[in-house]
Amino acid sequence: MGTAVYMTSRALLRVAFWVGGGLEVHGQENVPAKGPLIVACNHTSHLDPMILGAAFDRELHFMARRTLFDVPGFAWLIRNNNAFPLDRDGGDSRDALRAFGERLDRGFAVVMFPEGTRSHNGLVGDMKAGVGMLSVRNAAPVVPVYIWGSYSAWPRGQKYPRLNHLKVYIDPPLVPSADKSLRKDEQRRITEGVGESLKRVQRRAWEGE
């Protein structure tokens, strides 16, 4: 069961995306029903967190810019939709990693955009090492997720979103080994695996499969 605010928001977003052109979700069966989980997604648009929240049957948690929590009303809304603050302006990245890890320790599914920023051209970029590190450190599987259509709907530099059909592809989870002697190798395997998965699904999506 999810929180009332989260579940209401998810229902409203699903209606909004349906009206706006439709939202297809492929691979929902690849999402573990419980336990710590990292949702590693490509990032091309401000719409991406909302798309993920609408697409996943499982409740998700999100990192959000700390400044967003200074906006009255909006801060209440995002907190009640499982957002937690990330200081991107000179803050200690270790605090963000600690907050992320704490949610994994509590068995939550937490969203990460492993490219670190929104794409400038809609294509998947290089992965940051944090996704593999967090997966191994917290014994958390990673599901790679590719969103198709959000870049066309709301790319960088565009003031308002436009209507567009959206697709979400969820790949099977990458599960870190419990063998501590393989820690560094596993971090690299997970990070590279996420990147390979996202680029593979990107090719399929753009080819119209």
PDB file of C-alpha atoms in Angstrom:
ATOM      1  CA  MET A   1       0.000   0.000   0.000  1.00  0.00           C
ATOM      2  CA  GLY A   2       1.204   3.486  -0.783  1.00  0.00           C
ATOM      3  CA  THR A   3       0.537   6.792   0.856  1.00  0.00           C
ATOM      4  CA  ALA A   4      -2.756   8.487  -0.012  1.00  0.00           C
ATOM      5  CA  VAL A   5      -1.093  11.549  -1.561  1.00  0.00           C
ATOM      6  CA  TYR A   6       1.271   9.442  -3.666  1.00  0.00           C
ATOM      7  CA  MET A   7      -1.475   7.144  -4.908  1.00  0.00           C
ATOM      8  CA  THR A   8      -3.728  10.090  -5.752  1.00  0.00           C
ATOM      9  CA  SER A   9      -0.891  11.827  -7.604  1.00  0.00           C
ATOM     10  CA  ARG A  10      -0.122   8.649  -9.541  1.00  0.00           C
ATOM     11  CA  ALA A  11      -3.735   8.229 -10.585  1.00  0.00           C
ATOM     12  CA  LEU A  12      -3.962  11.858 -11.744  1.00  0.00           C
ATOM     13  CA  LEU A  13      -0.689  11.597 -13.675  1.00  0.00           C
ATOM     14  CA  ARG A  14      -1.862   8.458 -15.438  1.00  0.00           C
ATOM     15  CA  VAL A  15      -4.982  10.272 -16.578  1.00  0.00           C
ATOM     16  CA  ALA A  16      -2.950  13.313 -17.647  1.00  0.00           C
ATOM     17  CA  PHE A  17      -0.487  11.260 -19.690  1.00  0.00           C
ATOM     18  CA  TRP A  18      -3.321   9.276 -21.261  1.00  0.00           C
ATOM     19  CA  VAL A  19      -5.030  12.500 -22.322  1.00  0.00           C
ATOM     20  CA  GLY A  20      -1.701  13.918 -23.481  1.00  0.00           C
ATOM     21  CA  GLY A  21      -0.989  11.120 -25.957  1.00  0.00           C
ATOM     22  CA  GLY A  22      -0.788   7.872 -24.040  1.00  0.00           C
ATOM     23  CA  LEU A  23       1.677   6.065 -21.792  1.00  0.00           C
ATOM     24  CA  GLU A  24       2.851   2.520 -22.585  1.00  0.00           C
ATOM     25  CA  VAL A  25       4.759   0.503 -20.003  1.00  0.00           C
ATOM     26  CA  HIS A  26       6.771  -2.558 -21.026  1.00  0.00           C
ATOM     27  CA  GLY A  27       8.404  -4.870 -18.478  1.00  0.00           C
ATOM     28  CA  GLN A  28       6.411  -4.184 -15.313  1.00  0.00           C
ATOM     29  CA  GLU A  29       7.032  -7.844 -14.408  1.00  0.00           C
ATOM     30  CA  ASN A  30      10.750  -7.049 -14.067  1.00  0.00           C
ATOM     31  CA  VAL A  31      10.177  -4.887 -10.984  1.00  0.00           C
ATOM     32  CA  PRO A  32      10.736  -6.736  -7.667  1.00  0.00           C
ATOM     33  CA  ALA A  33       7.641  -6.360  -5.503  1.00  0.00           C
ATOM     34  CA  LYS A  34       9.599  -5.515  -2.357  1.00  0.00           C
ATOM     35  CA  GLY A  35      13.064  -4.911  -0.976  1.00  0.00           C
ATOM     36  CA  PRO A  36      15.658  -2.248  -1.797  1.00  0.00           C
ATOM     37  CA  LEU A  37      15.725  -1.292  -5.459  1.00  0.00           C
ATOM     38  CA  ILE A  38      17.483   1.289  -7.599  1.00  0.00           C
ATOM     39  CA  VAL A  39      15.532   2.487 -10.620  1.00  0.00           C
ATOM     40  CA  ALA A  40      18.240   3.701 -13.034  1.00  0.00           C
ATOM     41  CA  CYS A  41      16.678   5.741 -15.810  1.00  0.00           C
ATOM     42  CA  ASN A  42      17.827   7.812 -18.772  1.00  0.00           C
ATOM     43  CA  HIS A  43      17.131  11.528 -18.307  1.00  0.00           C
ATOM     44  CA  THR A  44      16.023  13.876 -21.057  1.00  0.00           C
ATOM     45  CA  SER A  45      13.208  15.950 -19.568  1.00  0.00           C
ATOM     46  CA  HIS A  46      11.693  17.502 -16.450  1.00  0.00           C
ATOM     47  CA  LEU A  47       8.804  15.103 -17.100  1.00  0.00           C
ATOM     48  CA  ASP A  48      10.865  11.999 -16.326  1.00  0.00           C
ATOM     49  CA  PRO A  49      10.175  11.723 -12.559  1.00  0.00           C
ATOM     50  CA  MET A  50       6.450  12.168 -13.164  1.00  0.00           C
ATOM     51  CA  ILE A  51       6.494   9.591 -15.963  1.00  0.00           C
ATOM     52  CA  LEU A  52       8.223   7.077 -13.691  1.00  0.00           C
ATOM     53  CA  GLY A  53       5.771   7.746 -10.873  1.00  0.00           C
ATOM     54  CA  ALA A  54       2.871   7.105 -13.247  1.00  0.00           C
ATOM     55  CA  ALA A  55       4.447   4.076 -14.935  1.00  0.00           C
ATOM     56  CA  PHE A  56       5.478   2.039 -11.890  1.00  0.00           C
ATOM     57  CA  ASP A  57       2.943   0.093  -9.865  1.00  0.00           C
ATOM     58  CA  ARG A  58       5.465   0.073  -7.028  1.00  0.00           C
ATOM     59  CA  GLU A  59       5.847   3.283  -5.024  1.00  0.00           C
ATOM     60  CA  LEU A  60       9.046   5.191  -5.822  1.00  0.00           C
ATOM     61  CA  HIS A  61      11.276   7.674  -3.977  1.00  0.00           C
ATOM     62  CA  PHE A  62      13.046  10.574  -5.697  1.00  0.00           C
ATOM     63  CA  MET A  63      15.938  12.958  -5.170  1.00  0.00           C
ATOM     64  CA  ALA A  64      15.032  16.591  -5.894  1.00  0.00           C
ATOM     65  CA  ARG A  65      16.912  19.889  -5.879  1.00  0.00           C
ATOM     66  CA  ARG A  66      17.036  21.348  -2.378  1.00  0.00           C
ATOM     67  CA  THR A  67      15.748  24.720  -3.626  1.00  0.00           C
ATOM     68  CA  LEU A  68      12.429  23.102  -4.576  1.00  0.00           C
ATOM     69  CA  PHE A  69      11.786  22.503  -0.887  1.00  0.00           C
ATOM     70  CA  ASP A  70      11.805  26.267  -0.301  1.00  0.00           C
ATOM     71  CA  VAL A  71       8.620  26.772  -2.330  1.00  0.00           C
ATOM     72  CA  PRO A  72       5.543  26.851  -0.034  1.00  0.00           C
ATOM     73  CA  GLY A  73       2.872  24.366  -1.034  1.00  0.00           C
ATOM     74  CA  PHE A  74       5.058  22.707  -3.628  1.00  0.00           C
ATOM     75  CA  ALA A  75       7.440  21.536  -0.897  1.00  0.00           C
ATOM     76  CA  TRP A  76       4.534  19.805   0.856  1.00  0.00           C
ATOM     77  CA  LEU A  77       3.488  18.155  -2.414  1.00  0.00           C
ATOM     78  CA  ILE A  78       6.886  16.745  -3.327  1.00  0.00           C
ATOM     79  CA  ARG A  79       7.650  15.598   0.229  1.00  0.00           C
ATOM     80  CA  ASN A  80       4.376  13.689   0.262  1.00  0.00           C
ATOM     81  CA  ASN A  81       5.341  12.159  -3.076  1.00  0.00           C
ATOM     82  CA  ASN A  82       8.533  10.729  -1.543  1.00  0.00           C
ATOM     83  CA  ALA A  83      11.020  13.374  -2.693  1.00  0.00           C
ATOM     84  CA  PHE A  84      14.085  14.092  -0.574  1.00  0.00           C
ATOM     85  CA  PRO A  85      16.511  17.010  -1.016  1.00  0.00           C
ATOM     86  CA  LEU A  86      19.748  16.999  -2.971  1.00  0.00           C
ATOM     87  CA  ASP A  87      22.031  20.033  -2.687  1.00  0.00           C
ATOM     88  CA  ARG A  88      23.534  20.459  -6.167  1.00  0.00           C
ATOM     89  CA  ASP A  89      25.032  23.884  -5.441  1.00  0.00           C
ATOM     90  CA  GLY A  90      28.180  23.230  -3.467  1.00  0.00           C
ATOM     91  CA  GLY A  91      26.719  20.723  -1.037  1.00  0.00           C
ATOM     92  CA  ASP A  92      28.473  17.565   0.029  1.00  0.00           C
ATOM     93  CA  SER A  93      27.605  14.764  -2.387  1.00  0.00           C
ATOM     94  CA  ARG A  94      28.213  12.305   0.451  1.00  0.00           C
ATOM     95  CA  ASP A  95      25.078  13.628   2.148  1.00  0.00           C
ATOM     96  CA  ALA A  96      23.027  12.795  -0.943  1.00  0.00           C
ATOM     97  CA  LEU A  97      24.543   9.318  -1.157  1.00  0.00           C
ATOM     98  CA  ARG A  98      23.859   8.785   2.537  1.00  0.00           C
ATOM     99  CA  ALA A  99      20.217   9.862   2.141  1.00  0.00           C
ATOM    100  CA  PHE A 100      19.876   7.584  -0.886  1.00  0.00           C
ATOM    101  CA  GLY A 101      21.389   4.668   1.023  1.00  0.00           C
ATOM    102  CA  GLU A 102      19.129   5.211   4.026  1.00  0.00           C
ATOM    103  CA  ARG A 103      16.070   4.764   1.837  1.00  0.00           C
ATOM    104  CA  LEU A 104      17.482   1.609   0.323  1.00  0.00           C
ATOM    105  CA  ASP A 105      18.179   0.298   3.839  1.00  0.00           C
ATOM    106  CA  ARG A 106      14.479   0.794   4.593  1.00  0.00           C
ATOM    107  CA  GLY A 107      13.543  -1.343   1.591  1.00  0.00           C
ATOM    108  CA  PHE A 108      12.380   1.461  -0.697  1.00  0.00           C
ATOM    109  CA  ALA A 109      12.660   1.726  -4.484  1.00  0.00           C
ATOM    110  CA  VAL A 110      14.679   4.858  -5.244  1.00  0.00           C
ATOM    111  CA  VAL A 111      15.063   6.584  -8.609  1.00  0.00           C
ATOM    112  CA  MET A 112      18.496   7.538  -9.928  1.00  0.00           C
ATOM    113  CA  PHE A 113      19.445   9.249 -13.178  1.00  0.00           C
ATOM    114  CA  PRO A 114      22.947   7.774 -13.603  1.00  0.00           C
ATOM    115  CA  GLU A 115      23.955  10.203 -16.358  1.00  0.00           C
ATOM    116  CA  GLY A 116      23.877  12.922 -13.699  1.00  0.00           C
ATOM    117  CA  THR A 117      22.031  15.508 -15.787  1.00  0.00           C
ATOM    118  CA  ARG A 118      19.463  15.859 -18.552  1.00  0.00           C
ATOM    119  CA  SER A 119      20.611  14.955 -22.053  1.00  0.00           C
ATOM    120  CA  HIS A 120      21.178  17.806 -24.514  1.00  0.00           C
ATOM    121  CA  ASN A 121      20.280  15.715 -27.553  1.00  0.00           C
ATOM    122  CA  GLY A 122      17.951  12.999 -26.268  1.00  0.00           C
ATOM    123  CA  LEU A 123      20.623  10.287 -26.427  1.00  0.00           C
ATOM    124  CA  VAL A 124      21.900   8.193 -23.511  1.00  0.00           C
ATOM    125  CA  GLY A 125      25.241   9.513 -22.242  1.00  0.00           C
ATOM    126  CA  ASP A 126      27.969   8.063 -20.048  1.00  0.00           C
ATOM    127  CA  MET A 127      27.037   6.540 -16.701  1.00  0.00           C
ATOM    128  CA  LYS A 128      28.399   7.930 -13.433  1.00  0.00           C
ATOM    129  CA  ALA A 129      29.984   5.386 -11.104  1.00  0.00           C
ATOM    130  CA  GLY A 130      27.501   6.100  -8.293  1.00  0.00           C
ATOM    131  CA  VAL A 131      24.867   3.659  -9.531  1.00  0.00           C
ATOM    132  CA  GLY A 132      27.224   0.670  -9.227  1.00  0.00           C
ATOM    133  CA  MET A 133      28.624   1.876  -5.927  1.00  0.00           C
ATOM    134  CA  LEU A 134      25.190   2.330  -4.330  1.00  0.00           C
ATOM    135  CA  SER A 135      23.982  -1.002  -5.662  1.00  0.00           C
ATOM    136  CA  VAL A 136      26.910  -2.954  -4.235  1.00  0.00           C
ATOM    137  CA  ARG A 137      27.163  -0.993  -0.982  1.00  0.00           C
ATOM    138  CA  ASN A 138      23.459  -1.438  -0.209  1.00  0.00           C
ATOM    139  CA  ALA A 139      22.958  -4.903  -1.761  1.00  0.00           C
ATOM    140  CA  ALA A 140      20.267  -3.368  -3.973  1.00  0.00           C
ATOM    141  CA  PRO A 141      19.297  -4.699  -7.409  1.00  0.00           C
ATOM    142  CA  VAL A 142      19.133  -2.163 -10.236  1.00  0.00           C
ATOM    143  CA  VAL A 143      16.410  -2.077 -12.872  1.00  0.00           C
ATOM    144  CA  PRO A 144      17.476  -0.119 -15.975  1.00  0.00           C
ATOM    145  CA  VAL A 145      14.590   1.959 -17.318  1.00  0.00           C
ATOM    146  CA  TYR A 146      14.409   3.758 -20.644  1.00  0.00           C
ATOM    147  CA  ILE A 147      11.825   6.484 -21.286  1.00  0.00           C
ATOM    148  CA  TRP A 148      11.007   7.184 -24.929  1.00  0.00           C
ATOM    149  CA  GLY A 149       9.148  10.327 -25.939  1.00  0.00           C
ATOM    150  CA  SER A 150       9.863  12.679 -23.049  1.00  0.00           C
ATOM    151  CA  TYR A 151      12.650  14.450 -24.955  1.00  0.00           C
ATOM    152  CA  SER A 152      10.259  15.258 -27.796  1.00  0.00           C
ATOM    153  CA  ALA A 153       7.642  16.372 -25.277  1.00  0.00           C
ATOM    154  CA  TRP A 154       9.853  18.687 -23.228  1.00  0.00           C
ATOM    155  CA  PRO A 155      13.534  19.010 -24.206  1.00  0.00           C
ATOM    156  CA  ARG A 156      16.032  21.450 -22.757  1.00  0.00           C
ATOM    157  CA  GLY A 157      15.341  25.021 -23.814  1.00  0.00           C
ATOM    158  CA  GLN A 158      11.624  24.488 -24.465  1.00  0.00           C
ATOM    159  CA  LYS A 159       9.450  26.588 -22.182  1.00  0.00           C
ATOM    160  CA  TYR A 160       6.401  24.337 -21.969  1.00  0.00           C
ATOM    161  CA  PRO A 161       5.762  20.632 -22.608  1.00  0.00           C
ATOM    162  CA  ARG A 162       3.891  19.485 -25.700  1.00  0.00           C
ATOM    163  CA  LEU A 163       1.600  16.485 -26.139  1.00  0.00           C
ATOM    164  CA  ASN A 164       3.387  13.271 -27.052  1.00  0.00           C
ATOM    165  CA  HIS A 165       3.008   9.511 -26.828  1.00  0.00           C
ATOM    166  CA  LEU A 166       5.315   8.064 -24.141  1.00  0.00           C
ATOM    167  CA  LYS A 167       6.834   4.628 -23.689  1.00  0.00           C
ATOM    168  CA  VAL A 168       8.628   3.185 -20.653  1.00  0.00           C
ATOM    169  CA  TYR A 169      10.821   0.099 -21.022  1.00  0.00           C
ATOM    170  CA  ILE A 170      11.849  -1.732 -17.830  1.00  0.00           C
ATOM    171  CA  ASP A 171      14.690  -4.240 -18.204  1.00  0.00           C
ATOM    172  CA  PRO A 172      15.341  -7.199 -15.849  1.00  0.00           C
ATOM    173  CA  PRO A 173      17.249  -6.274 -12.675  1.00  0.00           C
ATOM    174  CA  LEU A 174      21.010  -6.373 -12.337  1.00  0.00           C
ATOM    175  CA  VAL A 175      21.759  -8.050  -9.004  1.00  0.00           C
ATOM    176  CA  PRO A 176      25.067  -7.384  -7.204  1.00  0.00           C
ATOM    177  CA  SER A 177      27.087 -10.318  -5.872  1.00  0.00           C
ATOM    178  CA  ALA A 178      27.275 -10.728  -2.105  1.00  0.00           C
ATOM    179  CA  ASP A 179      30.974 -11.655  -2.406  1.00  0.00           C
ATOM    180  CA  LYS A 180      32.817  -8.692  -0.849  1.00  0.00           C
ATOM    181  CA  SER A 181      36.048  -9.616  -2.611  1.00  0.00           C
ATOM    182  CA  LEU A 182      34.356  -8.744  -5.911  1.00  0.00           C
ATOM    183  CA  ARG A 183      33.225  -5.301  -4.737  1.00  0.00           C
ATOM    184  CA  LYS A 184      35.092  -3.173  -7.293  1.00  0.00           C
ATOM    185  CA  ASP A 185      34.432  -5.564 -10.161  1.00  0.00           C
ATOM    186  CA  GLU A 186      30.751  -5.656  -9.273  1.00  0.00           C
ATOM    187  CA  GLN A 187      30.500  -1.872  -9.118  1.00  0.00           C
ATOM    188  CA  ARG A 188      31.951  -1.657 -12.608  1.00  0.00           C
ATOM    189  CA  ARG A 189      29.749  -4.502 -13.898  1.00  0.00           C
ATOM    190  CA  ILE A 190      26.574  -2.876 -12.606  1.00  0.00           C
ATOM    191  CA  THR A 191      27.472   0.575 -13.946  1.00  0.00           C
ATOM    192  CA  GLU A 192      28.441  -0.766 -17.368  1.00  0.00           C
ATOM    193  CA  GLY A 193      25.409  -3.057 -17.417  1.00  0.00           C
ATOM    194  CA  VAL A 194      23.036  -0.164 -16.853  1.00  0.00           C
ATOM    195  CA  GLY A 195      24.649   1.838 -19.659  1.00  0.00           C
ATOM    196  CA  GLU A 196      24.545  -1.089 -22.072  1.00  0.00           C
ATOM    197  CA  SER A 197      20.910  -1.789 -21.228  1.00  0.00           C
ATOM    198  CA  LEU A 198      19.790   1.803 -21.744  1.00  0.00           C
ATOM    199  CA  LYS A 199      21.626   2.120 -25.059  1.00  0.00           C
ATOM    200  CA  ARG A 200      20.282  -1.224 -26.282  1.00  0.00           C
ATOM    201  CA  VAL A 201      16.694  -0.287 -25.477  1.00  0.00           C
ATOM    202  CA  GLN A 202      17.257   3.165 -26.973  1.00  0.00           C
ATOM    203  CA  ARG A 203      18.149   1.544 -30.314  1.00  0.00           C
ATOM    204  CA  ARG A 204      15.034  -0.643 -30.173  1.00  0.00           C
ATOM    205  CA  ALA A 205      12.773   2.261 -29.244  1.00  0.00           C
ATOM    206  CA  TRP A 206      14.094   4.541 -31.969  1.00  0.00           C
ATOM    207  CA  GLU A 207      13.715   1.771 -34.524  1.00  0.00           C
ATOM    208  CA  GLY A 208      10.048   1.521 -33.585  1.00  0.00           C
ATOM    209  CA  GLU A 209      10.059  -1.976 -32.142  1.00  0.00           C
TER     210      GLU A 209
END
